[in-house]
PDB file of C-alpha atoms in Angstrom:
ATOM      1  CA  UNK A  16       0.000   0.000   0.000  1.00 61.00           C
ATOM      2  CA  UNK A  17       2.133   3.009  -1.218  1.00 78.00           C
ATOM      3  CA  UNK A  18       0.766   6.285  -1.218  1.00 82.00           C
ATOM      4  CA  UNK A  19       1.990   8.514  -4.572  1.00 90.00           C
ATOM      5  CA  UNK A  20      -0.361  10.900  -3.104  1.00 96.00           C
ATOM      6  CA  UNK A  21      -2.968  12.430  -0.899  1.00 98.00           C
ATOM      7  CA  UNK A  22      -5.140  15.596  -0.555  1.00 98.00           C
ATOM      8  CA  UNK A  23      -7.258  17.593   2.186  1.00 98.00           C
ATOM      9  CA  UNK A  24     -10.913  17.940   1.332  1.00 97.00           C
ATOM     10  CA  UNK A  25     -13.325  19.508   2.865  1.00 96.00           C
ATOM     11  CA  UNK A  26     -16.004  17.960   4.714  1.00 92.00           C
ATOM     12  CA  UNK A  27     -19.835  18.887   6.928  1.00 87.00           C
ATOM     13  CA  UNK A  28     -17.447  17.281   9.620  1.00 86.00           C
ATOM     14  CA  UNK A  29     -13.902  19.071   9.144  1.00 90.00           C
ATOM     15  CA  UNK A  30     -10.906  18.653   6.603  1.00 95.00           C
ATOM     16  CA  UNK A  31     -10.796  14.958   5.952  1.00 95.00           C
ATOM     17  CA  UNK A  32      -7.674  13.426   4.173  1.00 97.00           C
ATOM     18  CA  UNK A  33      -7.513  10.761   1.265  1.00 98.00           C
ATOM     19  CA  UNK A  34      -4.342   9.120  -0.142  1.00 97.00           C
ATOM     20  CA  UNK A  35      -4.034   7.272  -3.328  1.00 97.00           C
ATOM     21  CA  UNK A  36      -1.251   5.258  -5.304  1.00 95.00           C
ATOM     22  CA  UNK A  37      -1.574   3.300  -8.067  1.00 92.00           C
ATOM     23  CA  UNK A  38      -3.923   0.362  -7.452  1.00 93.00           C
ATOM     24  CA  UNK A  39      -6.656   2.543  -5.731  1.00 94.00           C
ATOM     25  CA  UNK A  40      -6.877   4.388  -2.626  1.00 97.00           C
ATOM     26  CA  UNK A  41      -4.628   3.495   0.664  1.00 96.00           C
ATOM     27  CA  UNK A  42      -6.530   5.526   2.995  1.00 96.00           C
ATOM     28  CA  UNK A  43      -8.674   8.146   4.026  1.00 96.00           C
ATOM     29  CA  UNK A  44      -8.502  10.217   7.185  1.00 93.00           C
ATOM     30  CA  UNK A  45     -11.385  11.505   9.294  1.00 90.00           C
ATOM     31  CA  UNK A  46     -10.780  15.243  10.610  1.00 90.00           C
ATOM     32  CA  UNK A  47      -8.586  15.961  13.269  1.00 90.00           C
ATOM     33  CA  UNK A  48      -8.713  18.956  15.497  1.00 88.00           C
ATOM     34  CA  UNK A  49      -8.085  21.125  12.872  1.00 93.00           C
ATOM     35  CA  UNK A  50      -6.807  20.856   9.067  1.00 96.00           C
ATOM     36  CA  UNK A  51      -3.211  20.988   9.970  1.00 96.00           C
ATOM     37  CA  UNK A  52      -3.490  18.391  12.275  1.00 95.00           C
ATOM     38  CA  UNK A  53      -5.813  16.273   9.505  1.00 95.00           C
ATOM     39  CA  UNK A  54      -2.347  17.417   7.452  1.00 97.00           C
ATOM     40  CA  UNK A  55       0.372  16.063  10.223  1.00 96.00           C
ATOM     41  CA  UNK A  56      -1.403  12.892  10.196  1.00 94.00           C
ATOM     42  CA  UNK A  57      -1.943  12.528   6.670  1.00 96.00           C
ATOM     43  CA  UNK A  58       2.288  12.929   6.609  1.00 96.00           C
ATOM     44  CA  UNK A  59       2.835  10.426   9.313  1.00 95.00           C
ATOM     45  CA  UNK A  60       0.724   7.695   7.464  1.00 94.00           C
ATOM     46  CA  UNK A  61       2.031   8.126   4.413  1.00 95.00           C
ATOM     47  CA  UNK A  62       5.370   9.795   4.755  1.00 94.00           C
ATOM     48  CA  UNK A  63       6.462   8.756   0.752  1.00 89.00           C
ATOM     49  CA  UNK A  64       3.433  10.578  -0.398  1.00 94.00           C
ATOM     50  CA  UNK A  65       3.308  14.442  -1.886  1.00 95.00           C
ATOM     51  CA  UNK A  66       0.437  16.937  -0.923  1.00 97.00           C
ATOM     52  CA  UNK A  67      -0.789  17.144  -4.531  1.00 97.00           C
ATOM     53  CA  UNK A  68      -3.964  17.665  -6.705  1.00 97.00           C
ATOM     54  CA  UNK A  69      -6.153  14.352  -6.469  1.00 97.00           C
ATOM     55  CA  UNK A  70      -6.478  12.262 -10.212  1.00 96.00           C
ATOM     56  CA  UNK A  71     -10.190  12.401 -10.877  1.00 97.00           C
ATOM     57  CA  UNK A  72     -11.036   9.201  -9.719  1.00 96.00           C
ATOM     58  CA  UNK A  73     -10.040  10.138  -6.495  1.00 97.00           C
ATOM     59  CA  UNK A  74     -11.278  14.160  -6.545  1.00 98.00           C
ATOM     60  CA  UNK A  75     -14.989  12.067  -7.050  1.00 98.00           C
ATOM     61  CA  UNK A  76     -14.120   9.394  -4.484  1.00 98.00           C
ATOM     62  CA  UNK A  77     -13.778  12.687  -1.832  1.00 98.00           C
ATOM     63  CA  UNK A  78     -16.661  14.384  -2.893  1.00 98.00           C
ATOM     64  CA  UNK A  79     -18.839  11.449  -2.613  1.00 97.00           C
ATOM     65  CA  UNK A  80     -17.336  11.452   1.208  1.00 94.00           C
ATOM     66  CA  UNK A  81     -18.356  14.636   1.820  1.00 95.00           C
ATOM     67  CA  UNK A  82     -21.799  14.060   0.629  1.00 93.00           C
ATOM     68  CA  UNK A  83     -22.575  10.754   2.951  1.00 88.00           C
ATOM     69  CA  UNK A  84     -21.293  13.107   5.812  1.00 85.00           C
ATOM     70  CA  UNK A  85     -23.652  15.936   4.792  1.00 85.00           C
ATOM     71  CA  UNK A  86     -26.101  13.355   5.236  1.00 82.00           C
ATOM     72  CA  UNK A  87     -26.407  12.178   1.157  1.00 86.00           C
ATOM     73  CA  UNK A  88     -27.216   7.862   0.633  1.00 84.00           C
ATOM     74  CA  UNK A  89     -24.317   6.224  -1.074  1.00 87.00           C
ATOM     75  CA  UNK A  90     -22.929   2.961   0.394  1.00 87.00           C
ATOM     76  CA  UNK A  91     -19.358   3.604  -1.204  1.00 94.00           C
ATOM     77  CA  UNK A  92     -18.959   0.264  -2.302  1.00 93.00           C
ATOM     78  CA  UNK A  93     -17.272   0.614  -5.669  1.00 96.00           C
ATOM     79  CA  UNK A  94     -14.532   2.852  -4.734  1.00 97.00           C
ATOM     80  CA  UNK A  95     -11.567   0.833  -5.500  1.00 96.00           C
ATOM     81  CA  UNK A  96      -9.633   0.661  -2.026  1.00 97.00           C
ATOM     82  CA  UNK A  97      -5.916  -0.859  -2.392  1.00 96.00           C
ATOM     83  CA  UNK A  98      -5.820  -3.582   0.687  1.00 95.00           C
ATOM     84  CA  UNK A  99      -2.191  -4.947  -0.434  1.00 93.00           C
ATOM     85  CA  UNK A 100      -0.782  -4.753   2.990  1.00 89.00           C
ATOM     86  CA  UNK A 101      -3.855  -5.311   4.873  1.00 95.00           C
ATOM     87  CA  UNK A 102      -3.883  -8.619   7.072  1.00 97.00           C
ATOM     88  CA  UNK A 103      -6.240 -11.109   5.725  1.00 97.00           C
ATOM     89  CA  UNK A 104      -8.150 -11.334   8.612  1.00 97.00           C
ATOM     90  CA  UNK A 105      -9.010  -7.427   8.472  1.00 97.00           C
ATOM     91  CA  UNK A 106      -9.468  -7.278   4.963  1.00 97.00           C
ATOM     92  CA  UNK A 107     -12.250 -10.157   5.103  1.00 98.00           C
ATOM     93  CA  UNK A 108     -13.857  -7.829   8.411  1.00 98.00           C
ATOM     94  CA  UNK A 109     -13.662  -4.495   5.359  1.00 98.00           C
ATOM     95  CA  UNK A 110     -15.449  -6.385   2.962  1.00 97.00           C
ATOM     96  CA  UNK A 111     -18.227  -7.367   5.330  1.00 97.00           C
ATOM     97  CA  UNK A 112     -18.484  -3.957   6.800  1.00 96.00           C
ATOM     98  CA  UNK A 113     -18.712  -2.319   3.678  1.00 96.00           C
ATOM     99  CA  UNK A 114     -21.816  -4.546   2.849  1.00 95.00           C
ATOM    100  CA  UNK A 115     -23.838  -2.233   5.932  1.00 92.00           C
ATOM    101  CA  UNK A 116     -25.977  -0.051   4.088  1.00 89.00           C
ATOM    102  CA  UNK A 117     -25.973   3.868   4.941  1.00 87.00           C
ATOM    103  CA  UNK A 118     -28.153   3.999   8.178  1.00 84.00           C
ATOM    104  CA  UNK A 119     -27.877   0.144   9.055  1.00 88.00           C
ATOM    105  CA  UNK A 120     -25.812  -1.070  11.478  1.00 89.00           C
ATOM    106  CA  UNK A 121     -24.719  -4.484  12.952  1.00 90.00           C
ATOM    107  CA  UNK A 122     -23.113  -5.548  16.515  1.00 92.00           C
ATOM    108  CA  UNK A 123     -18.823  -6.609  16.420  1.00 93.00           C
ATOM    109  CA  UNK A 124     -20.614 -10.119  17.424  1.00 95.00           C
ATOM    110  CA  UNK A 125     -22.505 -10.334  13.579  1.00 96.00           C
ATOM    111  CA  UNK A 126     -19.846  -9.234  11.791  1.00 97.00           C
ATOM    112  CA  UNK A 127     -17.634 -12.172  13.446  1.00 98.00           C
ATOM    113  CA  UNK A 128     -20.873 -14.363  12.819  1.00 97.00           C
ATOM    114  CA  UNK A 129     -21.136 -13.440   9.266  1.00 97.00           C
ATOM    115  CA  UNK A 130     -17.152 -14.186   9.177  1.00 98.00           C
ATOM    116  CA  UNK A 131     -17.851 -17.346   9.556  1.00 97.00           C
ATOM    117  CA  UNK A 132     -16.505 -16.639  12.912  1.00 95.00           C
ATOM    118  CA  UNK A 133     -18.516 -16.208  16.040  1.00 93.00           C
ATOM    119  CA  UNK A 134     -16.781 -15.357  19.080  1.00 94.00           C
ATOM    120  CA  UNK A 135     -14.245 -13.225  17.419  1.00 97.00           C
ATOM    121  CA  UNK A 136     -15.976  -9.802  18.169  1.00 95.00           C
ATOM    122  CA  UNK A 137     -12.823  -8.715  19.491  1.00 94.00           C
ATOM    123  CA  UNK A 138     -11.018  -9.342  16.959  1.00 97.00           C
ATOM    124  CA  UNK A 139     -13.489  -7.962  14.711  1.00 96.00           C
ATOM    125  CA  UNK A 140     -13.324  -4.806  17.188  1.00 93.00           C
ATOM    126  CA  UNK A 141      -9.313  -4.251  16.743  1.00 94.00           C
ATOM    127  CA  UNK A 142      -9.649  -4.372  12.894  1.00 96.00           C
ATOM    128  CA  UNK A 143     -12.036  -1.639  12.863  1.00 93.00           C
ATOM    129  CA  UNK A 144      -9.827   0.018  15.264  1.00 89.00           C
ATOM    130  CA  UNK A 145      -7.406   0.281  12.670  1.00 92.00           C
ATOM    131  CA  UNK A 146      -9.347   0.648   9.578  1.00 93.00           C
ATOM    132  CA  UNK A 147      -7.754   2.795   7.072  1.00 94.00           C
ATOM    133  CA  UNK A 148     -10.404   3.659   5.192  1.00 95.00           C
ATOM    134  CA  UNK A 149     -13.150   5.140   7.388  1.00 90.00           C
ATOM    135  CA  UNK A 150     -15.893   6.123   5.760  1.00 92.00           C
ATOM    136  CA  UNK A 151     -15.485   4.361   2.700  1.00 95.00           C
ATOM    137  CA  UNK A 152     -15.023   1.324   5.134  1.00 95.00           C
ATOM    138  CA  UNK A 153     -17.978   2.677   7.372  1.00 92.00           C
ATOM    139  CA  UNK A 154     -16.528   1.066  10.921  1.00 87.00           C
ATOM    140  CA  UNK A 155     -19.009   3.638  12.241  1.00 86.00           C
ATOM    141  CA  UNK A 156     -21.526   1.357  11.491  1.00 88.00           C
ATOM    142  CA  UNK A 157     -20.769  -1.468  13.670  1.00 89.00           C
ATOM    143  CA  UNK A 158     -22.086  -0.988  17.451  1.00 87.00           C
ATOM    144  CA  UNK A 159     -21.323  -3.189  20.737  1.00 80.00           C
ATOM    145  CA  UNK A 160     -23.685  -5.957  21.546  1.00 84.00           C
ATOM    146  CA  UNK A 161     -27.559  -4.194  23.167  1.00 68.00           C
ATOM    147  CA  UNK A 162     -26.826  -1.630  20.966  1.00 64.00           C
ATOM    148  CA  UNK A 163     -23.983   0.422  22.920  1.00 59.00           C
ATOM    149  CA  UNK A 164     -22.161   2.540  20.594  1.00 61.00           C
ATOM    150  CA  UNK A 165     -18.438   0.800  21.531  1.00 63.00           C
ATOM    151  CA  UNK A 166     -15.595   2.626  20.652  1.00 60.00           C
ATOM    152  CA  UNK A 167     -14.274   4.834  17.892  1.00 58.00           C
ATOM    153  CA  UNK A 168     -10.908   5.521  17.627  1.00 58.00           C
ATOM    154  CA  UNK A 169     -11.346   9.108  14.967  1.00 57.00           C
ATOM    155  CA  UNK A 170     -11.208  12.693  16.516  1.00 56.00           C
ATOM    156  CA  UNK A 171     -13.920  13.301  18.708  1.00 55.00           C
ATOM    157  CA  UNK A 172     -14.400   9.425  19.258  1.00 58.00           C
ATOM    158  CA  UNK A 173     -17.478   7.847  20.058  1.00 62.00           C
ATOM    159  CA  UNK A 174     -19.540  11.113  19.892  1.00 64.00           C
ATOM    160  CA  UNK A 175     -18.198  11.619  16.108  1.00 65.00           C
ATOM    161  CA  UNK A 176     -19.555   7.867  15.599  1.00 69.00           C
ATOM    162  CA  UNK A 177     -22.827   8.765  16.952  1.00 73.00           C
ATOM    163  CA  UNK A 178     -23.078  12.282  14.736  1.00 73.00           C
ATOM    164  CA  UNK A 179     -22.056  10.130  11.519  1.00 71.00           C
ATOM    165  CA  UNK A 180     -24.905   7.364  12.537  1.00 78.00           C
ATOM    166  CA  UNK A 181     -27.344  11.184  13.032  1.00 76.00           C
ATOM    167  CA  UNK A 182     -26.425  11.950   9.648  1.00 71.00           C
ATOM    168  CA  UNK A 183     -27.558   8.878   8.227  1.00 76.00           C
ATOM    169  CA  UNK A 184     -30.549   8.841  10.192  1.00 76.00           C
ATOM    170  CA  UNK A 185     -29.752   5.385  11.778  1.00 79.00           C
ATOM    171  CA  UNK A 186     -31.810   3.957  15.031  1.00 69.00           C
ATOM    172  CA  UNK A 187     -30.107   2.350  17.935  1.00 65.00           C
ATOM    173  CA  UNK A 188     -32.230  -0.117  19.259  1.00 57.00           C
ATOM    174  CA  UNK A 189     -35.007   0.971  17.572  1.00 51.00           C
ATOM    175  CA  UNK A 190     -34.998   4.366  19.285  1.00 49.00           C
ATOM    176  CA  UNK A 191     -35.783   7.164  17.220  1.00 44.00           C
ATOM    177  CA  UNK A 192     -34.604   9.496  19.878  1.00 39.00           C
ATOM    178  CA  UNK A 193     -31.384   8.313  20.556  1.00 42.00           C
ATOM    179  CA  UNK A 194     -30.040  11.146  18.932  1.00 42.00           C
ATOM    180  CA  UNK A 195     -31.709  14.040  20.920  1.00 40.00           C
ATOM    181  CA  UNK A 196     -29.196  16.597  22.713  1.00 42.00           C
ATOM    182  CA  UNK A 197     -26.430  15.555  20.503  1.00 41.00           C
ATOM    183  CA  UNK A 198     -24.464  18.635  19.209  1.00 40.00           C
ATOM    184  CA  UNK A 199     -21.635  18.892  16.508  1.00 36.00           C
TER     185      UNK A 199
END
């Protein structure tokens, strides 16, 4: 997974980063603080990669981003993500969680259980933890068991999680007000 490049875009939730090489994208970065620090981290990921104009695949890859976190449907699924140097394990746990449609969401627990693997939440848990690729790999999606948010390890953390779930107008245990008092 070499990066030739990545770019700051701008997003309802801050300056998001996206970094591309030649077999697809190699990650995408959910806002920090503040762009520069979206911009530090973008140069400690991919440290061989140039701040540059994105190709247009990409440039329409980011402004579908920024259109699922303005609150726009699109599952994402057919951006071409490069997983070269992604552990098997974690790119079999991408694949499934990219399957969760905008506004759905599933427990660690199913996504081990539709891995063919139940009792390897936890597992499941520390893949998302490092997913490279959050949105287009929408980890935000995938809740502890009863329906408790669990973690999220993007700026902001769990209440980022539960504004990106807002957006998409998800329930939580079938609550329509789950949401209520939440600020951004």
């Amino acid at each position: 997974m070499d990066a030739t490049g990545f770019s700051l875009f701008d997003t309802a939730i801050g300056a998001c980063g996206i970094a591309w090489g030649g077999h697809g994208l190699v990650g995408v970065q959910l806002p920090e603080a503040d762009e520069a620090r979206t911009r530090a981290r973008m140069l400690r990921r991919f440290p061989g990669a140039a701040e540059a104009a994105p190709p247009p695949a990409v440039r329409a890859a980011a402004d579908r981003i920024a259109a699922l976190l303005r609150g726009e449907r699109d599952d994402l699924r057919d951006i071409v993500l490069d997983m070269s140097g992604v552990p098997p394990f974690e790119c079999r746990v991408y694949e499934c969680v990219r399957a969760i449609a905008p506004g759905a969401t599933l427990t660690y627990g199913e996504v081990a259980s539709r891995l063919g693997e139940p009792g390897a939440a936890r597992a499941v848990g520390r893949a998302l933890g490092r997913n490279p690729f959050a949105p287009i790999v929408p980890c935000h999606r995938v809740l502890a068991a009863d329906g408790r948010s669990g973690g999220f390890s993007a700026q902001g953390g769990v209440a980022t999680k539960l504004r990106m779930l807002q957006v998409e107008g998800a329930r939580i245990g079938g609550e329509a007000g789950v949401f209520e008092g939440l600020r951004w």
